[in-house]
XYZ file of N, CA and C in Angstrom:
420
model
N 0.830 -1.191 0.000
C 0.000 0.000 0.000
C 0.865 1.241 0.000
N 0.437 2.222 -0.736
C 1.166 3.480 -0.852
C 1.065 4.289 0.441
N 2.189 4.845 0.872
C 2.211 5.725 2.033
C 2.418 7.175 1.605
N 2.473 7.430 0.301
C 2.702 8.770 -0.211
C 1.529 9.684 0.126
N 1.795 10.818 0.788
C 0.709 11.755 1.088
C 0.113 12.324 -0.200
N -1.192 12.463 -0.200
C -1.896 13.017 -1.340
C -1.801 14.535 -1.309
N -1.493 15.151 -2.449
C -1.470 16.603 -2.598
C -2.041 16.912 -3.970
N -3.248 17.488 -4.001
C -3.940 17.739 -5.262
C -4.362 19.200 -5.353
N -4.307 19.736 -6.559
C -4.730 21.093 -6.845
C -5.851 21.025 -7.868
N -6.917 21.794 -7.650
C -8.030 21.851 -8.596
C -8.178 23.275 -9.104
N -8.126 23.421 -10.444
C -8.310 24.738 -11.047
C -9.422 24.732 -12.101
N -10.082 23.573 -12.256
C -11.218 23.492 -13.173
C -12.152 22.377 -12.696
N -13.354 22.292 -13.252
C -14.313 21.270 -12.792
C -13.808 19.836 -12.924
N -13.000 19.538 -13.936
C -12.458 18.182 -14.071
C -11.536 17.846 -12.902
N -10.732 18.821 -12.487
C -9.861 18.615 -11.319
C -10.695 18.381 -10.057
N -11.806 19.107 -9.928
C -12.675 18.928 -8.759
C -13.245 17.517 -8.702
N -13.487 16.922 -9.861
C -13.990 15.543 -9.892
C -12.970 14.586 -9.267
N -11.691 14.845 -9.481
C -10.637 14.023 -8.878
C -10.646 14.214 -7.362
N -10.776 15.455 -6.899
C -10.858 15.715 -5.466
C -12.072 15.028 -4.860
N -13.190 15.038 -5.576
C -14.409 14.405 -5.084
C -14.203 12.909 -4.852
N -13.528 12.257 -5.783
C -13.248 10.816 -5.626
C -12.352 10.585 -4.411
N -11.324 11.406 -4.266
C -10.396 11.245 -3.140
C -11.086 11.498 -1.805
N -12.086 12.378 -1.791
C -12.768 12.741 -0.543
C -14.026 11.921 -0.256
N -14.415 11.051 -1.170
C -15.622 10.260 -0.926
C -15.486 9.503 0.388
N -16.498 9.632 1.223
C -16.571 8.979 2.537
C -15.657 9.597 3.591
N -15.114 10.783 3.311
C -14.342 11.497 4.326
C -15.309 12.001 5.399
N -14.853 12.017 6.632
C -15.685 12.498 7.732
C -15.017 13.710 8.380
N -15.869 14.603 8.885
C -15.379 15.803 9.565
C -16.346 16.165 10.677
N -15.841 16.821 11.678
C -16.712 17.422 12.684
C -17.160 18.771 12.139
N -18.372 19.163 12.457
C -18.894 20.451 12.015
C -17.951 21.577 12.459
N -17.346 21.437 13.625
C -16.409 22.438 14.121
C -15.119 22.525 13.317
N -14.865 21.543 12.439
C -13.671 21.554 11.599
C -13.925 22.220 10.244
N -15.074 22.866 10.109
C -15.406 23.625 8.908
C -15.241 25.099 9.247
N -14.328 25.767 8.545
C -14.039 27.171 8.857
C -14.129 28.024 7.597
N -14.977 29.049 7.666
C -15.067 30.022 6.581
C -14.531 31.346 7.094
N -13.565 31.902 6.380
C -12.961 33.185 6.732
C -13.361 34.200 5.659
N -14.422 34.991 5.916
C -14.915 35.926 4.896
C -13.877 36.943 4.419
N -13.095 37.509 5.342
C -12.110 38.516 4.937
C -11.027 37.921 4.042
N -10.631 36.698 4.327
C -9.614 36.024 3.516
C -10.231 35.332 2.299
N -11.571 35.271 2.268
C -12.308 34.601 1.195
C -11.850 33.154 1.042
N -11.810 32.464 2.195
C -11.259 31.111 2.230
C -12.146 30.191 3.053
N -12.347 28.979 2.533
C -13.067 27.915 3.238
C -12.086 26.773 3.457
N -11.969 26.331 4.712
C -11.061 25.237 5.042
C -11.842 24.185 5.820
N -11.648 22.921 5.441
C -12.302 21.814 6.135
C -11.261 20.739 6.401
N -11.164 20.306 7.652
C -10.276 19.209 8.034
C -11.096 17.924 8.057
N -10.628 16.933 7.335
C -11.320 15.644 7.210
C -10.457 14.501 7.709
N -11.097 13.414 8.107
C -10.452 12.112 8.204
C -10.876 11.388 6.929
N -9.930 11.284 5.993
C -10.205 10.783 4.656
C -9.898 9.296 4.551
N -10.828 8.553 3.950
C -10.592 7.130 3.683
C -9.652 7.041 2.481
N -8.585 6.284 2.593
C -7.556 6.221 1.549
C -7.888 5.150 0.510
N -8.856 5.447 -0.348
C -9.239 4.516 -1.414
C -8.046 4.184 -2.298
N -7.206 5.170 -2.587
C -6.083 4.986 -3.507
C -5.026 4.036 -2.962
N -5.037 3.779 -1.658
C -4.053 2.895 -1.035
C -4.603 1.488 -0.843
N -5.740 1.195 -1.449
C -6.340 -0.126 -1.287
C -7.265 -0.209 -0.091
N -7.529 0.927 0.537
C -8.469 0.966 1.651
C -7.867 0.558 2.972
N -8.750 0.414 3.953
C -8.402 0.029 5.328
C -7.482 1.011 6.034
N -7.452 2.270 5.535
C -6.675 3.317 6.191
C -7.438 4.633 6.102
N -7.221 5.465 7.092
C -7.678 6.849 7.043
C -6.463 7.737 7.281
N -6.617 8.998 6.889
C -5.545 9.979 7.056
C -6.213 11.332 7.295
N -5.571 12.175 8.066
C -6.072 13.531 8.278
C -5.717 14.344 7.035
N -6.705 14.993 6.463
C -6.521 15.775 5.243
C -7.209 17.118 5.397
N -6.719 18.091 4.635
C -7.330 19.412 4.655
C -7.710 19.809 3.234
N -8.924 20.324 3.105
C -9.396 20.902 1.849
C -9.467 22.398 2.060
N -8.830 23.147 1.175
C -8.905 24.600 1.261
C -9.362 25.144 -0.092
N -10.379 26.006 -0.036
C -10.959 26.601 -1.227
C -10.752 28.110 -1.149
N -10.208 28.676 -2.200
C -9.971 30.111 -2.249
C -11.011 30.825 -3.097
N -11.047 32.136 -2.977
C -11.972 32.944 -3.763
C -13.427 32.735 -3.398
N -13.683 32.416 -2.131
C -15.044 32.128 -1.669
C -15.738 33.436 -1.289
N -16.853 33.694 -1.944
C -17.586 34.941 -1.707
C -18.708 34.769 -0.690
N -19.108 33.537 -0.423
C -20.151 33.277 0.560
C -20.360 31.788 0.730
N -20.868 31.418 1.907
C -21.122 30.010 2.224
C -22.514 29.879 2.818
N -23.238 28.869 2.383
C -24.549 28.550 2.939
C -24.571 27.062 3.265
N -25.271 26.714 4.342
C -25.444 25.306 4.678
C -26.931 24.986 4.763
N -27.230 23.727 4.534
C -28.591 23.227 4.658
C -28.523 21.903 5.402
N -29.319 21.796 6.452
C -29.400 20.582 7.271
C -28.061 20.219 7.915
N -27.274 21.234 8.232
C -26.052 21.061 9.025
C -26.186 22.013 10.200
N -26.263 21.470 11.385
C -26.453 22.294 12.586
C -25.096 22.788 13.067
N -24.790 24.033 12.700
C -23.465 24.587 12.988
C -23.177 24.721 14.475
N -24.217 24.837 15.299
C -23.990 24.956 16.741
C -23.555 23.621 17.363
N -23.766 22.529 16.665
C -23.338 21.199 17.147
C -21.956 20.889 16.592
N -20.953 21.560 17.148
C -19.590 21.506 16.619
C -18.970 20.107 16.644
N -19.434 19.224 17.542
C -18.890 17.863 17.605
C -19.644 16.879 16.713
N -20.720 17.331 16.078
C -21.475 16.449 15.172
C -20.588 16.085 13.983
N -20.715 14.850 13.535
C -19.893 14.347 12.436
C -20.708 14.339 11.149
N -20.086 14.819 10.074
C -20.695 14.778 8.745
C -19.813 13.909 7.842
N -20.458 13.184 6.929
C -19.742 12.312 5.996
C -19.953 12.823 4.579
N -18.866 13.143 3.898
C -18.940 13.711 2.555
C -19.247 12.625 1.527
N -20.243 12.886 0.703
C -20.578 11.981 -0.397
C -19.967 12.452 -1.709
N -20.060 13.762 -1.975
C -19.526 14.262 -3.243
C -19.218 15.748 -3.173
N -18.435 16.155 -4.134
C -18.034 17.542 -4.324
C -18.331 17.861 -5.786
N -19.194 18.845 -6.027
C -19.609 19.176 -7.390
C -19.461 20.669 -7.635
N -19.363 21.035 -8.909
C -19.279 22.444 -9.299
C -20.395 22.748 -10.280
N -21.144 23.803 -9.974
C -22.187 24.276 -10.879
C -21.741 25.628 -11.396
N -21.463 25.680 -12.698
C -20.939 26.899 -13.306
C -21.956 28.023 -13.228
N -21.448 29.212 -13.004
C -22.246 30.430 -13.020
C -21.628 31.355 -14.045
N -21.530 32.637 -13.720
C -20.853 33.571 -14.613
C -19.369 33.231 -14.608
N -18.845 32.843 -15.768
C -17.468 32.349 -15.881
C -16.478 33.370 -15.340
N -15.484 32.913 -14.616
C -15.159 31.530 -14.297
C -15.764 31.046 -12.972
N -16.696 31.793 -12.422
C -17.252 31.483 -11.101
C -18.374 30.471 -11.138
N -18.906 30.225 -9.959
C -20.003 29.282 -9.816
C -20.198 28.896 -8.370
N -20.809 27.739 -8.182
C -21.095 27.233 -6.844
C -20.410 25.887 -6.664
N -19.641 25.786 -5.597
C -19.035 24.523 -5.199
C -19.978 23.904 -4.174
N -20.478 22.706 -4.477
C -21.469 22.047 -3.621
C -20.842 20.813 -2.977
N -20.854 20.787 -1.643
C -20.422 19.614 -0.896
C -21.681 18.945 -0.368
N -21.908 17.700 -0.773
C -23.091 16.957 -0.371
C -22.693 15.918 0.670
N -23.432 15.928 1.791
C -23.124 15.039 2.900
C -24.216 13.990 3.072
N -23.858 12.858 3.660
C -24.832 11.819 3.971
C -25.890 12.400 4.898
N -27.106 11.928 4.774
C -28.188 12.408 5.614
C -28.894 13.622 5.053
N -28.494 14.081 3.866
C -29.201 15.164 3.211
C -28.660 16.558 3.449
N -27.584 16.710 4.192
C -27.014 18.032 4.406
C -26.110 18.438 3.256
N -25.963 19.732 3.071
C -25.023 20.204 2.067
C -24.459 21.568 2.450
N -23.353 21.889 1.808
C -22.695 23.174 1.979
C -22.460 23.723 0.576
N -22.885 24.983 0.365
C -22.720 25.659 -0.921
C -21.751 26.807 -0.738
N -20.703 26.824 -1.545
C -19.740 27.924 -1.507
C -19.777 28.643 -2.849
N -20.145 29.910 -2.817
C -20.126 30.737 -4.030
C -18.675 31.138 -4.257
N -18.107 30.761 -5.423
C -16.688 31.008 -5.680
C -16.473 31.859 -6.930
N -15.396 32.622 -6.903
C -15.007 33.438 -8.058
C -14.533 32.573 -9.211
N -13.860 31.469 -8.850
C -13.319 30.521 -9.818
C -12.989 29.239 -9.059
N -12.653 28.191 -9.777
C -12.241 26.946 -9.134
C -10.807 27.121 -8.659
N -10.622 27.023 -7.346
C -9.313 27.196 -6.715
C -9.327 26.396 -5.417
N -8.933 25.125 -5.494
C -8.998 24.253 -4.320
C -7.732 23.417 -4.209
N -7.355 23.143 -2.974
C -6.202 22.298 -2.676
C -6.634 21.254 -1.661
N -6.236 20.004 -1.893
C -6.450 18.922 -0.940
C -5.085 18.343 -0.604
N -4.776 18.254 0.688
C -3.477 17.723 1.102
C -3.628 16.874 2.354
N -2.954 15.735 2.359
C -2.867 14.917 3.565
C -1.907 15.606 4.525
N -2.306 15.666 5.806
C -1.499 16.392 6.784
C -1.067 15.525 7.965
N -1.266 14.209 7.857
C -0.820 13.298 8.905
C -0.385 11.987 8.265
N 0.159 11.133 9.089
C 0.450 9.772 8.642
C -0.865 8.981 8.652
N -1.019 8.021 7.747
C -2.242 7.213 7.751
C -2.279 6.279 8.957
N -3.495 5.886 9.345
C -3.664 4.920 10.422
C -4.670 3.867 9.970
N -4.553 2.658 10.515
C -5.473 1.591 10.099
C -6.887 1.830 10.626
N -7.861 1.376 9.852
C -9.257 1.443 10.277
C -9.914 0.100 9.994
N -10.714 -0.400 10.912
C -11.381 -1.689 10.688
C -12.598 -1.580 9.780
N -13.088 -0.366 9.557
C -14.329 -0.186 8.810
C -14.069 0.304 7.393
N -14.725 -0.350 6.443
C -14.723 0.105 5.056
C -16.073 0.739 4.794
N -16.103 1.968 4.265
C -17.394 2.592 3.983
C -18.245 1.718 3.065
N -19.537 1.646 3.375
C -20.484 0.858 2.591
C -21.483 1.789 1.934
N -21.887 1.460 0.732
C -22.858 2.272 0.000
C -24.051 1.425 -0.337
N -25.238 1.941 -0.008
C -26.475 1.244 -0.340
C -26.751 1.308 -1.829
N -27.523 0.365 -2.317
C -27.836 0.311 -3.758
C -28.870 1.342 -4.122
């Protein structure tokens, strides 16, 4: 199994699709979602399932999105900072070029919408991987 830390840059919707695959089934605490309006930056710390390593490992990873003009959430209770959310997908809906909406969809019906000037995202592993006994399961 590969121990190489993942470091990915997304500058277009195709790149975001790669980030979405890498982040599928990543979990985060609501308190690990930080939007900094003055810096126009959204940062989320995840425990990411390492699909690319053959599974059975998680690693601490950070997703940072730049050029964020606003963030909205639906069915995510921000006051419950210890609540855990599981990411299903990351999608981009184009708006006035090169901007649009970056949509993070979570299990249980919650989502986060980030209005962005353009696609500008970085995903990086920030810890060593650790073993996990659980493999994420997907219903049919």
